[in-house]
CSV table of C-alpha atoms and ligand atoms in Angstrom, one decimal:
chain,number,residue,atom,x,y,z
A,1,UNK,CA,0.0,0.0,0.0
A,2,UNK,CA,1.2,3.5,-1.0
A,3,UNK,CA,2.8,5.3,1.7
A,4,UNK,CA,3.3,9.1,1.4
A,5,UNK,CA,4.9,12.0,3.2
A,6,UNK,CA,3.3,15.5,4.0
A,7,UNK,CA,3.9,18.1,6.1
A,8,UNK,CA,1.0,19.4,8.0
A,9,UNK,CA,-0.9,22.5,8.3
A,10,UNK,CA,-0.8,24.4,11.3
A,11,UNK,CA,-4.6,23.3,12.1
A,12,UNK,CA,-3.6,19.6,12.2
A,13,UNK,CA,-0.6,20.0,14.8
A,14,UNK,CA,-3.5,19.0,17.5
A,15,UNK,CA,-5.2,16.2,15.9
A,16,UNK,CA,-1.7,14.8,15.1
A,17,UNK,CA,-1.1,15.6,19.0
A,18,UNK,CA,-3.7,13.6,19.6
A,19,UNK,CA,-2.7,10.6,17.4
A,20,UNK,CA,0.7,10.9,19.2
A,21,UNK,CA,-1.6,10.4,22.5
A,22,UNK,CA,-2.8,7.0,21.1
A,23,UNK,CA,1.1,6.0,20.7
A,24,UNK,CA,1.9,6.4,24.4
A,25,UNK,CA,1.9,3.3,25.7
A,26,UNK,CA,3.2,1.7,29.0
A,27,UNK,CA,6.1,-0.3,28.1
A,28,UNK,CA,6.7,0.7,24.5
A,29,UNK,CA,9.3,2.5,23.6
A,30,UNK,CA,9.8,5.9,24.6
A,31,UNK,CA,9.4,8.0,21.3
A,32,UNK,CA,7.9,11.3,20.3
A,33,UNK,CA,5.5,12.3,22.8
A,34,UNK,CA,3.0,14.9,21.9
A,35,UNK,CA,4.6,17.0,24.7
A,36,UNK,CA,7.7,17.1,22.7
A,37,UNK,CA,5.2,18.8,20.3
A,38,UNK,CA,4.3,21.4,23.0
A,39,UNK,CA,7.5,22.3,24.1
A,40,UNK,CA,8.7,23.0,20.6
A,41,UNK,CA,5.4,25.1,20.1
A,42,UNK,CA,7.3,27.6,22.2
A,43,UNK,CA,8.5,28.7,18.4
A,44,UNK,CA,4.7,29.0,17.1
A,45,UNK,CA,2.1,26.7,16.1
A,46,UNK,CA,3.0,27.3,12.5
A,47,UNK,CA,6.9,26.7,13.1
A,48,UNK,CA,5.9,23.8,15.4
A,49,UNK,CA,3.6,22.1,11.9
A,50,UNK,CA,6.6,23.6,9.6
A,51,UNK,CA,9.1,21.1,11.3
A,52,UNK,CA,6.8,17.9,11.3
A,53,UNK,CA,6.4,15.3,8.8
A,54,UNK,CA,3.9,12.7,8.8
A,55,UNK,CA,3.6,9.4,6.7
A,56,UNK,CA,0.3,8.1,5.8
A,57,UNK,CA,-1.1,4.9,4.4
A,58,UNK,CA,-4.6,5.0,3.0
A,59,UNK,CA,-4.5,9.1,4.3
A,60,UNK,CA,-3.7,7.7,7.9
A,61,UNK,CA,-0.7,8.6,9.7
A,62,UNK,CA,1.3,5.5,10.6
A,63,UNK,CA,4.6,7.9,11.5
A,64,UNK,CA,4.7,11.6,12.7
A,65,UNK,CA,8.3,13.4,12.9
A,66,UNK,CA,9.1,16.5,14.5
A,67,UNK,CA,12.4,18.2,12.7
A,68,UNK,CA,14.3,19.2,16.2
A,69,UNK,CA,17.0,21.3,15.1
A,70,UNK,CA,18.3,21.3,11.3
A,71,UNK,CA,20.6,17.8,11.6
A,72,UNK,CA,17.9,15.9,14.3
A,73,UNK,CA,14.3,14.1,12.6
A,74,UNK,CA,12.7,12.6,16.0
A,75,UNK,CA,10.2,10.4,15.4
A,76,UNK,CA,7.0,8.7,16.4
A,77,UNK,CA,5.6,5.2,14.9
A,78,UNK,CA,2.0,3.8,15.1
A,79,UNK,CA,2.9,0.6,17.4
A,80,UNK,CA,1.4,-1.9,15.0
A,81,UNK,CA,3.6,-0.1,12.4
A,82,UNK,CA,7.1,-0.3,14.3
A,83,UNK,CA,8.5,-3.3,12.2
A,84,UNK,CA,6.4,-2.8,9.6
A,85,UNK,CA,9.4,-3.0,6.3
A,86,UNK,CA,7.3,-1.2,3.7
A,87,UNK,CA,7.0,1.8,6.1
A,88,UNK,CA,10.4,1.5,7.0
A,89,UNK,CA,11.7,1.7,4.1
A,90,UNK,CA,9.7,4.6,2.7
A,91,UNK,CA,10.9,6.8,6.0
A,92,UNK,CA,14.3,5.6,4.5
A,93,UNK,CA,14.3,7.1,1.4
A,94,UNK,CA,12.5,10.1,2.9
A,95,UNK,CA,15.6,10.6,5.0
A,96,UNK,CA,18.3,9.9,2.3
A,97,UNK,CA,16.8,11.9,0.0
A,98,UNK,CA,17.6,16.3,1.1
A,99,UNK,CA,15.2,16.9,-2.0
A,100,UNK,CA,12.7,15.5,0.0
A,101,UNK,CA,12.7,18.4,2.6
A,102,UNK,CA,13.3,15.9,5.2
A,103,UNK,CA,17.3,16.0,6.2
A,104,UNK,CA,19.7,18.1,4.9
A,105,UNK,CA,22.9,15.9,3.2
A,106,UNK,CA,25.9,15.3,5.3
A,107,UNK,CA,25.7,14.1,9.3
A,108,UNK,CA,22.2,13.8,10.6
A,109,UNK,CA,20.6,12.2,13.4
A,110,UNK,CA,17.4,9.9,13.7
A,111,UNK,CA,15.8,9.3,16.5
A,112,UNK,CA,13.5,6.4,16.8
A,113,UNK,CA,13.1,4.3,19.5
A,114,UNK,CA,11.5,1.3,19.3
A,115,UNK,CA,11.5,1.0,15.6
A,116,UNK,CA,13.5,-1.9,14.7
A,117,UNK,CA,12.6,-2.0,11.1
A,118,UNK,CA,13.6,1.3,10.2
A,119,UNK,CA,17.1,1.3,12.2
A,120,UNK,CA,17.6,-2.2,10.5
A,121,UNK,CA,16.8,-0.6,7.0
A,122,UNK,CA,19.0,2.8,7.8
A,123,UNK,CA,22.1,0.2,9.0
A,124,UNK,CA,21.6,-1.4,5.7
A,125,UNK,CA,21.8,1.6,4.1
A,126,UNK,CA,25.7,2.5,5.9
A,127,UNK,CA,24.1,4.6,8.9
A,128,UNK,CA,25.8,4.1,12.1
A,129,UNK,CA,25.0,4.9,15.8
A,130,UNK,CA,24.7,8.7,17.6
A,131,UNK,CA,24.1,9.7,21.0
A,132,UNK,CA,23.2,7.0,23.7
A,133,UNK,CA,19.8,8.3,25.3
A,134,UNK,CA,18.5,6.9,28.6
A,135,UNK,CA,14.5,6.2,29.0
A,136,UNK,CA,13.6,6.3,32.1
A,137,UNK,CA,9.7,5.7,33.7
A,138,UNK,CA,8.1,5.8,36.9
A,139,UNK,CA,4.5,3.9,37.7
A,140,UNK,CA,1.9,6.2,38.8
A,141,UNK,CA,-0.5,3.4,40.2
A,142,UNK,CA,0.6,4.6,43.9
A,143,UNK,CA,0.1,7.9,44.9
A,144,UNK,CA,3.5,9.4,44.7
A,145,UNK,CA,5.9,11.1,47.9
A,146,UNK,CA,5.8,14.3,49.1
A,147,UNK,CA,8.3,17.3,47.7
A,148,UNK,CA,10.1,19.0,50.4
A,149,UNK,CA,10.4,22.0,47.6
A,150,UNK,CA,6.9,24.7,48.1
A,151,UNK,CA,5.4,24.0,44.1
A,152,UNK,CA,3.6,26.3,42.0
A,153,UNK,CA,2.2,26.4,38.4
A,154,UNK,CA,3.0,29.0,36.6
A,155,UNK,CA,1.6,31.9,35.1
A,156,UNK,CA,1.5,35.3,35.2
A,157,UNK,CA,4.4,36.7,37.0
A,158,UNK,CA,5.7,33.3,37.9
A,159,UNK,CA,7.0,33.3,34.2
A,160,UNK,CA,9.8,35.3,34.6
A,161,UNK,CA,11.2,33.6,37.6
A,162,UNK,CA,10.4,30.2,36.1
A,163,UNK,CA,12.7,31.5,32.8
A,164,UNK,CA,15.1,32.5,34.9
A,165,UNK,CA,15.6,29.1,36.8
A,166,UNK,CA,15.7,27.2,33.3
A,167,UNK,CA,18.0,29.5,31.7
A,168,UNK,CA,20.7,29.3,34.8
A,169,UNK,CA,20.2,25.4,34.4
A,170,UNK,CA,20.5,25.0,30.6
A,171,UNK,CA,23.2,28.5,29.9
A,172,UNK,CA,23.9,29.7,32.8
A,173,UNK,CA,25.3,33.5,32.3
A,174,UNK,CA,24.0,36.7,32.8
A,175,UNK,CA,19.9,36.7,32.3
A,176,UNK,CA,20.0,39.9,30.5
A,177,UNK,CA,16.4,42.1,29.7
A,178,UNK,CA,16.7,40.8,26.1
A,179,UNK,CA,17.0,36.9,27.3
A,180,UNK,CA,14.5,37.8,29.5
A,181,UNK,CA,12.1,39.0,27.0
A,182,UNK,CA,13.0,36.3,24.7
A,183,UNK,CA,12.5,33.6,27.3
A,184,UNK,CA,8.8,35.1,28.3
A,185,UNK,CA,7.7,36.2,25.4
A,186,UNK,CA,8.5,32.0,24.0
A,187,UNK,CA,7.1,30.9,27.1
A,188,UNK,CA,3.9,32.8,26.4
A,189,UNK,CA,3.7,31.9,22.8
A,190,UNK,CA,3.7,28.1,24.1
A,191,UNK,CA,0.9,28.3,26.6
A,192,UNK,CA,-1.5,30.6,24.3
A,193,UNK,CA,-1.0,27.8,21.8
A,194,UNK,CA,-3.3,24.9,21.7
A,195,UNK,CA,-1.0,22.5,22.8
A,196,UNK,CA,-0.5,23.6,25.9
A,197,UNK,CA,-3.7,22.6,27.7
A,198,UNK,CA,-1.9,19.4,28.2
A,199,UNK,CA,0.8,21.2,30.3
A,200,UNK,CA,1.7,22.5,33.6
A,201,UNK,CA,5.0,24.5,33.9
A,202,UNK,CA,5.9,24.3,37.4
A,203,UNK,CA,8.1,26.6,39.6
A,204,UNK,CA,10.1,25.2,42.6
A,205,UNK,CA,11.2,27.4,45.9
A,206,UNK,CA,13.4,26.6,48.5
A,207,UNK,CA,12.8,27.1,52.4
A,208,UNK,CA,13.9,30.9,52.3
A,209,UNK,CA,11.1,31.1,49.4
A,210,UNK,CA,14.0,31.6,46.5
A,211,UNK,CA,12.9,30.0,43.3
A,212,UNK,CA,15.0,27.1,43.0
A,213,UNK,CA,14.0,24.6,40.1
A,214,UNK,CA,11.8,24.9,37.2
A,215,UNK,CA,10.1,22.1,35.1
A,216,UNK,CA,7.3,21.4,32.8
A,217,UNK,CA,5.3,18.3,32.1
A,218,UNK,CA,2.6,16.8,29.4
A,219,UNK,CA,0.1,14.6,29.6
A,220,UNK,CA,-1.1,12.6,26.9
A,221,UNK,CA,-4.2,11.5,28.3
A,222,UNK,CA,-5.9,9.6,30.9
A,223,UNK,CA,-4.3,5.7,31.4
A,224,UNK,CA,-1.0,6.8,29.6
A,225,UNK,CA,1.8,8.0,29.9
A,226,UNK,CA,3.2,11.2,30.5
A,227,UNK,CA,6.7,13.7,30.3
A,228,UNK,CA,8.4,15.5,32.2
A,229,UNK,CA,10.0,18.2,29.5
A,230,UNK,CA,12.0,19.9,30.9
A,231,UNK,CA,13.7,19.7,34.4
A,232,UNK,CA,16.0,22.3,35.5
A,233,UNK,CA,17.9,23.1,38.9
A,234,UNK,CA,19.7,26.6,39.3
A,235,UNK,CA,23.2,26.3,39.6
A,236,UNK,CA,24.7,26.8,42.4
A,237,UNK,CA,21.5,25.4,44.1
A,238,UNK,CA,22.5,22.0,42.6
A,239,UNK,CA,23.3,18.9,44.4
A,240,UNK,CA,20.7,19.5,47.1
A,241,UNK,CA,18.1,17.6,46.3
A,242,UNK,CA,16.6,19.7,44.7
A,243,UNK,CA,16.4,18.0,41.6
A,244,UNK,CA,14.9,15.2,42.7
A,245,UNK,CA,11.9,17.1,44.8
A,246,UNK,CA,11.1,18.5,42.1
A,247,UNK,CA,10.9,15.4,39.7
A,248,UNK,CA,8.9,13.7,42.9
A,249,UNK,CA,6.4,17.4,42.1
A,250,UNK,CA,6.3,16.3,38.9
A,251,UNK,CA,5.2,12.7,39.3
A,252,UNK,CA,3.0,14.3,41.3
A,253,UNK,CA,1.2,16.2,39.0
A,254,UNK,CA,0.8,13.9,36.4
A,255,UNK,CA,-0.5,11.3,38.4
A,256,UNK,CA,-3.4,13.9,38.9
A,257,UNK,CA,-3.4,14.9,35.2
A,258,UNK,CA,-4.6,11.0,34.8
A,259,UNK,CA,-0.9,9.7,33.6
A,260,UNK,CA,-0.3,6.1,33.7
A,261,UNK,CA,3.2,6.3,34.5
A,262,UNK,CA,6.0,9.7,34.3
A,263,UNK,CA,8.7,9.1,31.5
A,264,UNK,CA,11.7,11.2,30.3
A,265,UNK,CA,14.5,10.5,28.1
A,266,UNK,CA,17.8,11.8,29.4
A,267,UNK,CA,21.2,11.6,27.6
A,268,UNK,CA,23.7,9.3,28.8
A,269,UNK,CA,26.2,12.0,28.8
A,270,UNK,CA,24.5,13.3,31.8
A,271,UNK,CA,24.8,11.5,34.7
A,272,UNK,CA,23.2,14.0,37.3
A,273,UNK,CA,20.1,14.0,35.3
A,274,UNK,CA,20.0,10.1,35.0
A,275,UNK,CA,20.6,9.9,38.9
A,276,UNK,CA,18.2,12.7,39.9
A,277,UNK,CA,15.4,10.6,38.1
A,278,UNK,CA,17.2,7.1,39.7
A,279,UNK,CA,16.9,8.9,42.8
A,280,UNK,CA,12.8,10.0,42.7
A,281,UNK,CA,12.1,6.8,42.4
A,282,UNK,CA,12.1,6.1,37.9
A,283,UNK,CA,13.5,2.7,36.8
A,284,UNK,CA,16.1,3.2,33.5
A,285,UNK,CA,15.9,1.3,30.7
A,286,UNK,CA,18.6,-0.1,28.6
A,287,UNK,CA,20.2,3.2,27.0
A,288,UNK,CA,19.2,3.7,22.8
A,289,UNK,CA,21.3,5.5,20.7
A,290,UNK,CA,20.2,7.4,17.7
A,291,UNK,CA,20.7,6.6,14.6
A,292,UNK,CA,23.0,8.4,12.4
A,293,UNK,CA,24.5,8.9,9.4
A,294,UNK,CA,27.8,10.2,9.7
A,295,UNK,CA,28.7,11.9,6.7
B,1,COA,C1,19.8,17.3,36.4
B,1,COA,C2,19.5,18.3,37.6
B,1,COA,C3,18.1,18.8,37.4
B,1,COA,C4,19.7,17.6,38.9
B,1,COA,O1,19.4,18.5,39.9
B,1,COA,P1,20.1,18.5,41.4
B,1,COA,O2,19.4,19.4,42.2
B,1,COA,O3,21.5,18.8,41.2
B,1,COA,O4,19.9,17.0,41.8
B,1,COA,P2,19.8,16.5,43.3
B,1,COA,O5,20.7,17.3,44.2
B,1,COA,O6,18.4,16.3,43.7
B,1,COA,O7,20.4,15.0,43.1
B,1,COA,C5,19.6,13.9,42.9
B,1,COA,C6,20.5,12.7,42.8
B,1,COA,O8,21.4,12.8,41.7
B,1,COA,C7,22.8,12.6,42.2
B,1,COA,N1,23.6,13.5,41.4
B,1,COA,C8,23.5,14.8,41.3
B,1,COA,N2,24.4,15.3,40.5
B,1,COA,C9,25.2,14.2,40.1
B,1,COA,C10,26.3,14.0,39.2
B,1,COA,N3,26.9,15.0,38.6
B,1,COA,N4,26.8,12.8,39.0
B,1,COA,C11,26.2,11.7,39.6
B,1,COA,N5,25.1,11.8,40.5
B,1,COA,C12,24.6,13.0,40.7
B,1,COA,C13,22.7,13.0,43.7
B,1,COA,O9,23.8,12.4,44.4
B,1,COA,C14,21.4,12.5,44.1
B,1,COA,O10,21.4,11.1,44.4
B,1,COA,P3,20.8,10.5,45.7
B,1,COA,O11,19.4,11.2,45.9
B,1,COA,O12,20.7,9.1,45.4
B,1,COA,O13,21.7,10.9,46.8
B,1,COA,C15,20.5,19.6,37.5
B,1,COA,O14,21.8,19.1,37.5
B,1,COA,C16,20.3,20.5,36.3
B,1,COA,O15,19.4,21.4,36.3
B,1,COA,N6,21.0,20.2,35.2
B,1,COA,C17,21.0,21.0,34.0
B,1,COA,C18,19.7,20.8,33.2
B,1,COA,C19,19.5,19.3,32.9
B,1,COA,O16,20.4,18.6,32.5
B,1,COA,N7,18.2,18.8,33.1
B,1,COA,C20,17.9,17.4,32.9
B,1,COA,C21,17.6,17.2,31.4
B,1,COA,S1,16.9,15.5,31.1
């Protein structure tokens, strides 16, 4: 059966959201989450349906990709479809091919968990292997411990601080007035899209009431699972624990947005972030690199 490529208008990003939903299951592999959707919507809804790609068989999508970055094509598959050969290899030529619109040529990175079919088709084709990615999950059958950090959701005023936290975490440097208005203004573009009913952005403070960590996390519906995108400690406030209250907030919250379980994906090149989410209680599965052609 024919399988063709589009890329999406901006008024499909949320049904396609909502097809990712279906693809979140416990115990499958952890691939594109709509949330991954949502945090990238920080860019614009149009950007956001600028940078995806779907495949569709019969006018159905059986794979949705999200272009993260101009070398980086991360991926979601319909389970049923995840060693399926004949879409494998149509994603294959997709991604070979720059006139496609897919992947530039030259190194480029694919990320896609789970799908056996398509890594064993892009090997075949003289790919290799990238960066080694942990997936990490926690069950949220139990109700889940209490954060020693005092947690808010953010919104209003709460935005700037909560920039501020992410940017010390993820830069570090001086937050000047233009990074601030840069990191608001994105964060405000994300939460008046339509993606973002499926978020809370949290804000963490310490004892003295100093905000301390900053996260976000995305549901994908009631009965499955959810992400935690992203999680950030200011430095110099790290390696107090921090970090782990606030991924035990984050748990928290999802478990009352109706998640199955909490999930995240965290490179192997970063250790505290693989311990922090060890530590609040997520089990790590064996690390998955991406695939990548290297020239
Ligand atoms: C990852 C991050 C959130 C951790 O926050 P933190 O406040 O430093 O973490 P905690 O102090 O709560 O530490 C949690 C656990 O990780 C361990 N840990 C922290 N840093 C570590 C490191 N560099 N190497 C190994 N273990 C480390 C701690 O010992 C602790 O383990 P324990 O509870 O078993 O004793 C923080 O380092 C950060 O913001 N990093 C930059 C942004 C980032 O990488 N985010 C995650 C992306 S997936």
């Amino acid at each position: 059966m024919r399988i063709t490529m589009t890329t999406p208008a901006p008024d499909d990003v949320v049904s396609l959201a909502e097809t990712l939903d279906g693809w979140q299951l416990d115990g499958g592999p952890l691939q594109l989450h709509p949330g991954d959707l949502g945090w990238f919507s920080m860019r614009g809804i149009e950007a956001t349906a600028s940078a995806m790609r779907v495949w569709l068989r019969e006018g159905r999508p059986v794979a949705i990709g999200l272009l993260d970055g101009d070398d980086l094509l991360r991926l979601g598959i319909a389970p049923p479809a995840l060693d399926d050969g004949e879409l494998a290899a149509a994603i294959a030529r997709s991604v070979a091919d720059p006139s496609r619109g897919v992947l530039p040529a030259g190194v480029v990175s694919v990320e896609a968990r789970g799908a056996d079919a398509l890594a064993a088709c892009l090997i075949g084709a003289g790919w290799g292997t990238g960066d080694p990615w942990v997936p990490l999950h926690r069950d949220l059958s139990d109700p889940v411990e209490a954060t020693p950090l005092r947690v808010e959701v953010v919104e209003g005023d709460l935005v700037e601080p909560w920039s501020e936290v992410h940017f010390s975490a993820f830069r570090g440097g001086e937050f000047t007035d233009a990074v601030r208005g840069r990191m608001v203004h994105n964060w405000q573009t994300m939460a008046a899209g339509p993606l973002y009913d499926r978020a809370r952005s949290l804000l963490g403070r310490d004892e003295a009431g100093t905000p301390v960590a900053a996260a976000a996390v995305w549901s994908a519906g009631h009965g499955r699972p959810g992400l935690i995108e992203p999680l950030a400690v200011r430095r110099g406030q790290q390696g107090k624990g921090f970090g782990r209250a606030m991924t035990l907030a984050c748990a928290s919250v999802l478990r009352d947005l109706g998640a199955s379980s909490a999930t995240v994906c965290a490179e192997a090149s970063n250790p505290a972030a693989v311990a922090t989410y060890a530590s609040a209680g997520f089990t790590a599965a064996p690390e998955v690199p991406d695939l990548r052609r290297h020239a």
